[in-house]
Amino acid sequence: MTKIRINTSKPYDVVIGKGLLENAGELIANTIKGRKAVIVTDDIVNSLYTEKLTASMAKAGFTTDVFVFPNGEESKSHKTLIELYDFLSKKNITRSDFLIALGGGVVGDLTGFAAATYLRGIDYVQIPTTLLAQVDSSVGGKTAVDIEAGKNLVGAFKQPDIVIADTDTLATLTDDIFTDGMGEVVKYGMIWSKSLFELLKTGKAKENLEKIVEECVDIKRQVVETDEFDTGLRMILNFGHTLGHSIEKFYNYKGFSHGKAVSVGMYLMTVIAEKGGLIETPLSEELKACLEANNMPFTSEADGASLFNGAVNDKKRFSDNINLIICREIGKADIVKMNINDFKKLIGE
Ligand code: GLY
């Protein structure tokens, strides 16, 4: 078991290891004062892990209720959020009680946002069960729901009280969901760690999962401790996301998952930046080889207009400028502020 302390405005631990679900109650009892919790989860994760978590919570002296919603991005909506608020109210959840997000990114983001807003803020615990959630979304306090205009457009910063990443849960992921998380993992290699990237090039991620989760969380720690509220350095975590979000939107958020869209987004941005003379020593071929070694895509059907329109309507736009994240060498990222007309030319639109 490894503990990584995240020193943000509210410091907390990310605990990583095998079999942690069984000890979750004890870990939470050592962190949180309240003794009543609502576990928020989706229908797939519910059938796999809620029983184990509930038993562990009961053993540690907690009472729990469970709120379950259908798996998938469509549930990250105001509709589910209102249903959750109503559930919390019916269960008489007070400011001394807390929420537990048990699941992937959708569960974590929605639960976090409910915790940030219900009764003007209650405690919450993240128990991420997907690779994507363990290496990225459960750490750093970004919470949100989607609206018609785009993903994560309504949200808040709300750090959890503890993150418990049981790496055993990664064994039940489908290849698709696993690959999804690998998009974020390759991103960490590209923006921060050449040695992680070299490991990923071997295509042996599954054999090194605990080490990979630890390294990614430690990178995220360094980034969010420097820039908790996403006004500077934290933007580098968006490498691949600007075009990635356009690709997700092009496919109507169905059939091309976030991690796969990020995978294509990283490659396209690197190719475009190379063509536009923003990168001196080309590295897109090396990135492509790494993506291929991990069965991740590097192309999509999204056309230039869709890529451009999706990117400039994204929340990363500031007035007439957009912040592009570009890796000029492996293991290092730069934030390049660009006028949207110049970006249009760069993208070939
Ligand atoms: N997932 C990007 C961030 O936490 O900033």
CSV table of N, CA, C and O in Angstrom, one decimal, residues 125-237:
chain,number,residue,atom,x,y,z
A,125,VAL,N,-15.7,11.0,-0.3
A,125,VAL,CA,-14.6,10.1,-0.5
A,125,VAL,C,-14.6,9.6,-1.9
A,125,VAL,O,-15.7,9.3,-2.5
A,126,GLN,N,-13.4,9.5,-2.5
A,126,GLN,CA,-13.3,8.9,-3.9
A,126,GLN,C,-12.8,7.5,-3.8
A,126,GLN,O,-11.7,7.2,-3.3
A,127,ILE,N,-13.6,6.5,-4.4
A,127,ILE,CA,-13.1,5.2,-4.5
A,127,ILE,C,-13.1,4.8,-6.0
A,127,ILE,O,-14.1,4.3,-6.5
A,128,PRO,N,-12.1,5.3,-6.7
A,128,PRO,CA,-12.1,5.1,-8.2
A,128,PRO,C,-11.9,3.6,-8.6
A,128,PRO,O,-11.0,3.0,-8.0
A,129,THR,N,-12.7,3.1,-9.5
A,129,THR,CA,-12.6,1.7,-9.9
A,129,THR,C,-12.1,1.5,-11.4
A,129,THR,O,-12.1,0.4,-11.9
A,130,THR,N,-11.9,2.6,-12.1
A,130,THR,CA,-11.3,2.5,-13.4
A,130,THR,C,-9.9,3.1,-13.5
A,130,THR,O,-9.6,3.9,-12.6
A,131,LEU,N,-9.2,2.7,-14.5
A,131,LEU,CA,-7.8,3.2,-14.6
A,131,LEU,C,-7.9,4.8,-14.8
A,131,LEU,O,-7.1,5.5,-14.2
A,132,LEU,N,-8.8,5.2,-15.6
A,132,LEU,CA,-8.9,6.7,-15.9
A,132,LEU,C,-9.2,7.4,-14.6
A,132,LEU,O,-8.5,8.5,-14.3
A,133,ALA,N,-10.1,6.9,-13.8
A,133,ALA,CA,-10.4,7.6,-12.5
A,133,ALA,C,-9.3,7.5,-11.5
A,133,ALA,O,-9.0,8.4,-10.8
A,134,GLN,N,-8.5,6.3,-11.5
A,134,GLN,CA,-7.4,6.2,-10.5
A,134,GLN,C,-6.3,7.1,-10.8
A,134,GLN,O,-5.7,7.7,-10.0
A,135,VAL,N,-6.0,7.3,-12.1
A,135,VAL,CA,-4.8,8.1,-12.5
A,135,VAL,C,-5.1,9.5,-12.7
A,135,VAL,O,-4.2,10.4,-12.7
A,136,ASP,N,-6.4,9.9,-12.8
A,136,ASP,CA,-6.6,11.3,-13.2
A,136,ASP,C,-7.8,11.9,-12.4
A,136,ASP,O,-7.7,12.7,-11.5
A,137,SER,N,-9.1,11.4,-12.8
A,137,SER,CA,-10.2,12.2,-12.4
A,137,SER,C,-10.5,12.2,-10.9
A,137,SER,O,-11.2,13.1,-10.4
A,138,SER,N,-10.1,11.2,-10.1
A,138,SER,CA,-10.4,11.2,-8.7
A,138,SER,C,-9.5,12.1,-7.9
A,138,SER,O,-9.8,12.3,-6.7
A,139,VAL,N,-8.4,12.5,-8.5
A,139,VAL,CA,-7.4,13.3,-7.7
A,139,VAL,C,-7.4,14.8,-8.2
A,139,VAL,O,-7.5,15.0,-9.5
A,140,GLY,N,-7.5,15.7,-7.4
A,140,GLY,CA,-7.3,17.1,-7.8
A,140,GLY,C,-8.6,17.9,-7.6
A,140,GLY,O,-8.6,19.2,-7.9
A,141,GLY,N,-9.7,17.3,-7.3
A,141,GLY,CA,-10.9,18.1,-6.9
A,141,GLY,C,-11.7,18.7,-8.0
A,141,GLY,O,-12.6,19.5,-7.7
A,142,LYS,N,-11.5,18.3,-9.3
A,142,LYS,CA,-12.4,18.8,-10.3
A,142,LYS,C,-13.7,18.0,-10.3
A,142,LYS,O,-13.6,16.8,-10.4
A,143,THR,N,-14.8,18.7,-10.1
A,143,THR,CA,-16.1,18.0,-10.1
A,143,THR,C,-17.0,18.7,-11.1
A,143,THR,O,-16.8,19.9,-11.4
A,144,ALA,N,-18.0,18.0,-11.7
A,144,ALA,CA,-18.8,18.6,-12.7
A,144,ALA,C,-19.9,17.7,-13.2
A,144,ALA,O,-19.9,16.5,-12.9
A,145,VAL,N,-20.9,18.3,-13.8
A,145,VAL,CA,-21.9,17.6,-14.6
A,145,VAL,C,-21.9,18.2,-16.0
A,145,VAL,O,-21.4,19.3,-16.2
A,146,ASP,N,-22.4,17.5,-17.0
A,146,ASP,CA,-22.5,18.0,-18.4
A,146,ASP,C,-23.8,18.8,-18.6
A,146,ASP,O,-24.8,18.5,-17.9
A,147,ILE,N,-23.7,19.7,-19.6
A,147,ILE,CA,-25.0,20.3,-20.1
A,147,ILE,C,-25.0,20.1,-21.6
A,147,ILE,O,-24.0,19.7,-22.2
A,148,GLU,N,-26.1,20.5,-22.2
A,148,GLU,CA,-26.3,20.3,-23.6
A,148,GLU,C,-25.1,20.9,-24.4
A,148,GLU,O,-24.6,20.3,-25.4
A,149,ALA,N,-24.6,22.0,-24.0
A,149,ALA,CA,-23.6,22.7,-24.7
A,149,ALA,C,-22.2,22.0,-24.7
A,149,ALA,O,-21.3,22.3,-25.5
A,150,GLY,N,-22.0,21.2,-23.7
A,150,GLY,CA,-20.7,20.5,-23.6
A,150,GLY,C,-20.5,19.8,-22.3
A,150,GLY,O,-21.3,20.0,-21.3
A,151,LYS,N,-19.4,19.0,-22.3
A,151,LYS,CA,-19.1,18.2,-21.1
A,151,LYS,C,-18.5,19.1,-20.0
A,151,LYS,O,-17.7,20.1,-20.3
A,152,ASN,N,-18.8,18.8,-18.8
A,152,ASN,CA,-18.1,19.4,-17.6
A,152,ASN,C,-18.3,20.9,-17.5
A,152,ASN,O,-17.5,21.6,-17.0
A,153,LEU,N,-19.4,21.5,-18.2
A,153,LEU,CA,-19.5,22.9,-18.2
A,153,LEU,C,-20.0,23.5,-16.9
A,153,LEU,O,-20.0,24.7,-16.7
A,154,VAL,N,-20.6,22.7,-16.1
A,154,VAL,CA,-21.1,23.2,-14.8
A,154,VAL,C,-20.3,22.4,-13.7
A,154,VAL,O,-20.5,21.1,-13.6
A,155,GLY,N,-19.5,23.0,-12.9
A,155,GLY,CA,-18.7,22.3,-11.9
A,155,GLY,C,-18.2,23.1,-10.8
A,155,GLY,O,-18.5,24.3,-10.7
A,156,ALA,N,-17.4,22.5,-10.0
A,156,ALA,CA,-16.8,23.2,-8.9
A,156,ALA,C,-15.5,22.5,-8.5
A,156,ALA,O,-15.3,21.3,-8.8
A,157,PHE,N,-14.6,23.2,-7.8
A,157,PHE,CA,-13.4,22.6,-7.3
A,157,PHE,C,-13.8,22.1,-5.9
A,157,PHE,O,-14.2,22.9,-5.0
A,158,LYS,N,-13.6,20.9,-5.6
A,158,LYS,CA,-14.0,20.3,-4.2
A,158,LYS,C,-13.1,19.1,-4.0
A,158,LYS,O,-13.3,18.1,-4.6
A,159,GLN,N,-12.1,19.3,-3.2
A,159,GLN,CA,-11.1,18.2,-2.9
A,159,GLN,C,-11.8,17.2,-2.1
A,159,GLN,O,-12.6,17.5,-1.2
A,160,PRO,N,-11.5,15.9,-2.4
A,160,PRO,CA,-12.1,14.8,-1.5
A,160,PRO,C,-11.4,14.8,-0.2
A,160,PRO,O,-10.4,15.4,0.0
A,161,ASP,N,-11.9,13.9,0.8
A,161,ASP,CA,-11.2,13.8,2.1
A,161,ASP,C,-10.2,12.7,2.0
A,161,ASP,O,-9.2,12.7,2.8
A,162,ILE,N,-10.4,11.7,1.2
A,162,ILE,CA,-9.5,10.6,0.9
A,162,ILE,C,-9.8,10.0,-0.4
A,162,ILE,O,-11.0,10.0,-0.8
A,163,VAL,N,-8.8,9.5,-1.1
A,163,VAL,CA,-9.0,8.7,-2.3
A,163,VAL,C,-8.4,7.3,-2.1
A,163,VAL,O,-7.3,7.2,-1.6
A,164,ILE,N,-9.3,6.3,-2.3
A,164,ILE,CA,-8.8,4.9,-2.1
A,164,ILE,C,-8.8,4.2,-3.4
A,164,ILE,O,-9.9,3.9,-4.0
A,165,ALA,N,-7.6,3.9,-4.0
A,165,ALA,CA,-7.5,3.3,-5.3
A,165,ALA,C,-7.1,1.9,-5.1
A,165,ALA,O,-5.9,1.6,-4.9
A,166,ASP,N,-8.1,1.0,-5.2
A,166,ASP,CA,-7.8,-0.5,-5.1
A,166,ASP,C,-7.5,-1.0,-6.5
A,166,ASP,O,-8.4,-1.1,-7.4
A,167,THR,N,-6.2,-1.3,-6.7
A,167,THR,CA,-5.8,-1.7,-8.1
A,167,THR,C,-6.4,-3.0,-8.5
A,167,THR,O,-6.4,-3.3,-9.7
A,168,ASP,N,-6.9,-3.8,-7.6
A,168,ASP,CA,-7.5,-5.1,-7.9
A,168,ASP,C,-8.8,-4.8,-8.8
A,168,ASP,O,-9.2,-5.7,-9.6
A,169,THR,N,-9.4,-3.6,-8.6
A,169,THR,CA,-10.6,-3.4,-9.4
A,169,THR,C,-10.3,-3.2,-10.9
A,169,THR,O,-11.2,-3.3,-11.7
A,170,LEU,N,-9.1,-3.0,-11.2
A,170,LEU,CA,-8.7,-2.8,-12.6
A,170,LEU,C,-8.8,-4.1,-13.4
A,170,LEU,O,-8.9,-4.1,-14.6
A,171,ALA,N,-8.8,-5.2,-12.6
A,171,ALA,CA,-8.8,-6.5,-13.3
A,171,ALA,C,-10.1,-6.8,-14.0
A,171,ALA,O,-10.2,-7.6,-14.9
A,172,THR,N,-11.2,-6.2,-13.5
A,172,THR,CA,-12.5,-6.5,-14.1
A,172,THR,C,-12.9,-5.5,-15.3
A,172,THR,O,-14.0,-5.6,-15.9
A,173,LEU,N,-12.0,-4.6,-15.6
A,173,LEU,CA,-12.3,-3.7,-16.7
A,173,LEU,C,-12.3,-4.4,-18.1
A,173,LEU,O,-11.4,-5.2,-18.3
A,174,THR,N,-13.2,-4.0,-18.9
A,174,THR,CA,-13.2,-4.5,-20.3
A,174,THR,C,-12.0,-3.8,-21.0
A,174,THR,O,-11.5,-2.8,-20.5
A,175,ASP,N,-11.5,-4.4,-22.1
A,175,ASP,CA,-10.4,-3.9,-22.9
A,175,ASP,C,-10.7,-2.4,-23.2
A,175,ASP,O,-9.8,-1.6,-23.2
A,176,ASP,N,-11.9,-2.2,-23.6
A,176,ASP,CA,-12.3,-0.8,-24.0
A,176,ASP,C,-12.1,0.2,-22.9
A,176,ASP,O,-11.5,1.3,-23.1
A,177,ILE,N,-12.6,-0.1,-21.7
A,177,ILE,CA,-12.5,0.8,-20.6
A,177,ILE,C,-11.0,0.9,-20.1
A,177,ILE,O,-10.6,2.0,-19.7
A,178,PHE,N,-10.3,-0.2,-20.2
A,178,PHE,CA,-8.9,-0.1,-19.8
A,178,PHE,C,-8.1,0.8,-20.8
A,178,PHE,O,-7.4,1.7,-20.4
A,179,THR,N,-8.4,0.6,-22.1
A,179,THR,CA,-7.7,1.5,-23.1
A,179,THR,C,-8.0,2.9,-22.9
A,179,THR,O,-7.2,3.8,-23.1
A,180,ASP,N,-9.3,3.2,-22.4
A,180,ASP,CA,-9.7,4.5,-22.1
A,180,ASP,C,-8.8,5.2,-21.1
A,180,ASP,O,-8.4,6.3,-21.3
A,181,GLY,N,-8.5,4.5,-20.1
A,181,GLY,CA,-7.6,5.0,-19.0
A,181,GLY,C,-6.1,5.2,-19.6
A,181,GLY,O,-5.4,6.1,-19.1
A,182,MET,N,-5.8,4.3,-20.5
A,182,MET,CA,-4.4,4.4,-21.0
A,182,MET,C,-4.2,5.7,-21.8
A,182,MET,O,-3.0,6.2,-21.9
A,183,GLY,N,-5.2,6.3,-22.3
A,183,GLY,CA,-5.1,7.7,-22.9
A,183,GLY,C,-4.5,8.7,-21.9
A,183,GLY,O,-3.6,9.4,-22.3
A,184,GLU,N,-5.0,8.6,-20.7
A,184,GLU,CA,-4.5,9.6,-19.7
A,184,GLU,C,-3.1,9.2,-19.3
A,184,GLU,O,-2.2,10.0,-19.0
A,185,VAL,N,-2.8,7.9,-19.2
A,185,VAL,CA,-1.5,7.4,-18.8
A,185,VAL,C,-0.4,7.8,-19.8
A,185,VAL,O,0.6,8.4,-19.4
A,186,VAL,N,-0.7,7.7,-21.0
A,186,VAL,CA,0.3,8.1,-22.1
A,186,VAL,C,0.4,9.6,-22.0
A,186,VAL,O,1.6,10.1,-22.1
A,187,LYS,N,-0.7,10.3,-21.7
A,187,LYS,CA,-0.6,11.8,-21.5
A,187,LYS,C,0.4,12.1,-20.4
A,187,LYS,O,1.3,13.0,-20.7
A,188,TYR,N,0.4,11.4,-19.3
A,188,TYR,CA,1.4,11.8,-18.2
A,188,TYR,C,2.8,11.5,-18.7
A,188,TYR,O,3.7,12.3,-18.3
A,189,GLY,N,3.0,10.5,-19.5
A,189,GLY,CA,4.4,10.2,-20.0
A,189,GLY,C,4.8,11.4,-20.9
A,189,GLY,O,5.9,11.9,-20.8
A,190,MET,N,3.9,11.8,-21.8
A,190,MET,CA,4.2,12.8,-22.7
A,190,MET,C,4.5,14.2,-22.0
A,190,MET,O,5.4,14.9,-22.4
A,191,ILE,N,3.7,14.5,-21.0
A,191,ILE,CA,3.8,15.9,-20.5
A,191,ILE,C,4.8,16.0,-19.4
A,191,ILE,O,5.3,17.1,-19.0
A,192,TRP,N,5.2,14.8,-18.8
A,192,TRP,CA,6.0,14.9,-17.5
A,192,TRP,C,7.1,13.9,-17.4
A,192,TRP,O,8.2,14.2,-16.8
A,193,SER,N,7.0,12.7,-17.9
A,193,SER,CA,7.9,11.6,-17.5
A,193,SER,C,8.3,10.8,-18.7
A,193,SER,O,7.6,9.9,-19.2
A,194,LYS,N,9.6,11.0,-19.2
A,194,LYS,CA,10.1,10.3,-20.3
A,194,LYS,C,10.2,8.8,-19.9
A,194,LYS,O,10.0,7.9,-20.7
A,195,SER,N,10.6,8.5,-18.6
A,195,SER,CA,10.8,7.1,-18.2
A,195,SER,C,9.5,6.4,-18.2
A,195,SER,O,9.4,5.2,-18.6
A,196,LEU,N,8.4,7.1,-17.8
A,196,LEU,CA,7.0,6.4,-17.9
A,196,LEU,C,6.7,6.1,-19.4
A,196,LEU,O,6.2,5.0,-19.7
A,197,PHE,N,7.0,7.1,-20.3
A,197,PHE,CA,6.7,6.9,-21.7
A,197,PHE,C,7.5,5.7,-22.2
A,197,PHE,O,7.0,4.9,-23.0
A,198,GLU,N,8.8,5.6,-21.8
A,198,GLU,CA,9.6,4.5,-22.3
A,198,GLU,C,9.0,3.1,-21.8
A,198,GLU,O,8.9,2.2,-22.6
A,199,LEU,N,8.5,3.1,-20.6
A,199,LEU,CA,7.8,1.9,-20.1
A,199,LEU,C,6.6,1.6,-20.9
A,199,LEU,O,6.4,0.4,-21.3
A,200,LEU,N,5.8,2.6,-21.3
A,200,LEU,CA,4.6,2.4,-22.0
A,200,LEU,C,4.9,1.9,-23.4
A,200,LEU,O,4.1,1.1,-24.0
A,201,LYS,N,6.0,2.4,-24.0
A,201,LYS,CA,6.4,1.9,-25.3
A,201,LYS,C,6.5,0.4,-25.5
A,201,LYS,O,6.4,-0.2,-26.5
A,202,THR,N,6.8,-0.2,-24.3
A,202,THR,CA,7.0,-1.7,-24.3
A,202,THR,C,5.7,-2.4,-24.4
A,202,THR,O,5.6,-3.6,-24.6
A,203,GLY,N,4.6,-1.7,-24.2
A,203,GLY,CA,3.2,-2.3,-24.3
A,203,GLY,C,3.0,-3.2,-23.1
A,203,GLY,O,2.1,-4.0,-23.1
A,204,LYS,N,3.8,-3.0,-22.0
A,204,LYS,CA,3.6,-3.9,-20.8
A,204,LYS,C,2.9,-3.1,-19.6
A,204,LYS,O,3.3,-3.3,-18.5
A,205,ALA,N,2.0,-2.3,-19.9
A,205,ALA,CA,1.3,-1.5,-18.9
A,205,ALA,C,0.6,-2.5,-17.9
A,205,ALA,O,0.7,-2.3,-16.7
A,206,LYS,N,-0.1,-3.5,-18.4
A,206,LYS,CA,-0.9,-4.4,-17.5
A,206,LYS,C,0.0,-5.0,-16.4
A,206,LYS,O,-0.4,-5.3,-15.3
A,207,GLU,N,1.3,-5.3,-16.8
A,207,GLU,CA,2.2,-6.0,-15.9
A,207,GLU,C,2.7,-5.0,-14.8
A,207,GLU,O,3.4,-5.4,-13.9
A,208,ASN,N,2.5,-3.7,-15.0
A,208,ASN,CA,3.1,-2.7,-14.1
A,208,ASN,C,2.1,-1.7,-13.6
A,208,ASN,O,2.4,-0.6,-13.3
A,209,LEU,N,0.9,-2.2,-13.4
A,209,LEU,CA,-0.2,-1.3,-13.1
A,209,LEU,C,-0.1,-0.4,-11.8
A,209,LEU,O,-0.3,0.8,-11.8
A,210,GLU,N,0.3,-1.1,-10.7
A,210,GLU,CA,0.4,-0.4,-9.5
A,210,GLU,C,1.4,0.7,-9.6
A,210,GLU,O,1.2,1.9,-9.2
A,211,LYS,N,2.6,0.4,-10.1
A,211,LYS,CA,3.7,1.4,-10.3
A,211,LYS,C,3.2,2.5,-11.2
A,211,LYS,O,3.4,3.7,-10.9
A,212,ILE,N,2.4,2.2,-12.2
A,212,ILE,CA,1.9,3.2,-13.2
A,212,ILE,C,0.9,4.2,-12.5
A,212,ILE,O,1.0,5.4,-12.6
A,213,VAL,N,0.0,3.6,-11.7
A,213,VAL,CA,-1.0,4.4,-11.0
A,213,VAL,C,-0.3,5.3,-10.0
A,213,VAL,O,-0.5,6.5,-10.0
A,214,GLU,N,0.7,4.8,-9.3
A,214,GLU,CA,1.5,5.6,-8.3
A,214,GLU,C,2.2,6.7,-9.0
A,214,GLU,O,2.1,7.9,-8.6
A,215,GLU,N,2.8,6.4,-10.2
A,215,GLU,CA,3.6,7.5,-10.8
A,215,GLU,C,2.7,8.6,-11.4
A,215,GLU,O,2.9,9.8,-11.2
A,216,CYS,N,1.5,8.2,-12.0
A,216,CYS,CA,0.6,9.2,-12.5
A,216,CYS,C,0.0,10.0,-11.4
A,216,CYS,O,-0.1,11.2,-11.5
A,217,VAL,N,-0.3,9.4,-10.3
A,217,VAL,CA,-0.9,10.2,-9.1
A,217,VAL,C,0.1,11.2,-8.6
A,217,VAL,O,-0.2,12.3,-8.3
A,218,ASP,N,1.4,10.7,-8.6
A,218,ASP,CA,2.4,11.6,-8.1
A,218,ASP,C,2.7,12.8,-9.0
A,218,ASP,O,3.0,13.9,-8.6
A,219,ILE,N,2.5,12.5,-10.3
A,219,ILE,CA,2.7,13.6,-11.3
A,219,ILE,C,1.5,14.6,-11.0
A,219,ILE,O,1.7,15.8,-10.9
A,220,LYS,N,0.3,14.0,-10.9
A,220,LYS,CA,-0.9,14.9,-10.7
A,220,LYS,C,-0.7,15.7,-9.4
A,220,LYS,O,-1.1,16.9,-9.4
A,221,ARG,N,-0.2,15.0,-8.4
A,221,ARG,CA,0.1,15.8,-7.1
A,221,ARG,C,0.9,17.0,-7.4
A,221,ARG,O,0.6,18.1,-6.9
A,222,GLN,N,2.1,16.8,-8.1
A,222,GLN,CA,3.0,17.9,-8.3
A,222,GLN,C,2.3,19.1,-9.1
A,222,GLN,O,2.5,20.3,-8.8
A,223,VAL,N,1.4,18.7,-10.0
A,223,VAL,CA,0.8,19.7,-10.8
A,223,VAL,C,-0.3,20.4,-10.0
A,223,VAL,O,-0.3,21.7,-10.0
A,224,VAL,N,-1.2,19.7,-9.3
A,224,VAL,CA,-2.3,20.4,-8.6
A,224,VAL,C,-1.8,21.1,-7.3
A,224,VAL,O,-2.4,22.1,-6.9
A,225,GLU,N,-0.7,20.6,-6.8
A,225,GLU,CA,-0.1,21.4,-5.6
A,225,GLU,C,0.4,22.8,-6.1
A,225,GLU,O,0.4,23.7,-5.4
A,226,THR,N,0.9,22.8,-7.3
A,226,THR,CA,1.4,24.1,-7.9
A,226,THR,C,0.3,25.0,-8.3
A,226,THR,O,0.3,26.2,-8.2
A,227,ASP,N,-0.8,24.4,-8.9
A,227,ASP,CA,-1.9,25.2,-9.5
A,227,ASP,C,-3.2,24.5,-9.3
A,227,ASP,O,-3.8,23.9,-10.2
A,228,GLU,N,-3.7,24.6,-8.0
A,228,GLU,CA,-5.0,23.8,-7.7
A,228,GLU,C,-6.1,24.3,-8.6
A,228,GLU,O,-7.0,23.5,-8.9
A,229,PHE,N,-6.2,25.6,-8.9
A,229,PHE,CA,-7.4,26.1,-9.5
A,229,PHE,C,-7.3,26.3,-11.0
A,229,PHE,O,-8.0,27.1,-11.6
A,230,ASP,N,-6.3,25.7,-11.6
A,230,ASP,CA,-6.3,25.6,-13.1
A,230,ASP,C,-6.1,26.9,-13.8
A,230,ASP,O,-6.8,27.2,-14.8
A,231,THR,N,-5.2,27.7,-13.3
A,231,THR,CA,-5.0,29.0,-14.0
A,231,THR,C,-3.6,29.0,-14.6
A,231,THR,O,-3.3,30.0,-15.3
A,232,GLY,N,-2.8,28.0,-14.5
A,232,GLY,CA,-1.5,28.0,-15.1
A,232,GLY,C,-1.1,26.6,-15.4
A,232,GLY,O,-1.7,25.9,-16.3
A,233,LEU,N,-0.1,26.1,-14.6
A,233,LEU,CA,0.5,24.8,-14.9
A,233,LEU,C,-0.5,23.6,-15.2
A,233,LEU,O,-0.3,22.8,-16.0
A,234,ARG,N,-1.6,23.7,-14.4
A,234,ARG,CA,-2.6,22.5,-14.5
A,234,ARG,C,-3.1,22.4,-15.9
A,234,ARG,O,-3.6,21.3,-16.2
A,235,MET,N,-3.1,23.4,-16.7
A,235,MET,CA,-3.6,23.3,-18.0
A,235,MET,C,-2.8,22.3,-18.8
A,235,MET,O,-3.4,21.7,-19.8
A,236,ILE,N,-1.6,21.9,-18.5
A,236,ILE,CA,-0.9,20.9,-19.2
A,236,ILE,C,-1.6,19.6,-19.2
A,236,ILE,O,-1.3,18.7,-20.0
A,237,LEU,N,-2.4,19.4,-18.1
A,237,LEU,CA,-3.1,18.1,-18.0
A,237,LEU,C,-4.2,18.0,-19.2
A,237,LEU,O,-4.8,16.9,-19.3
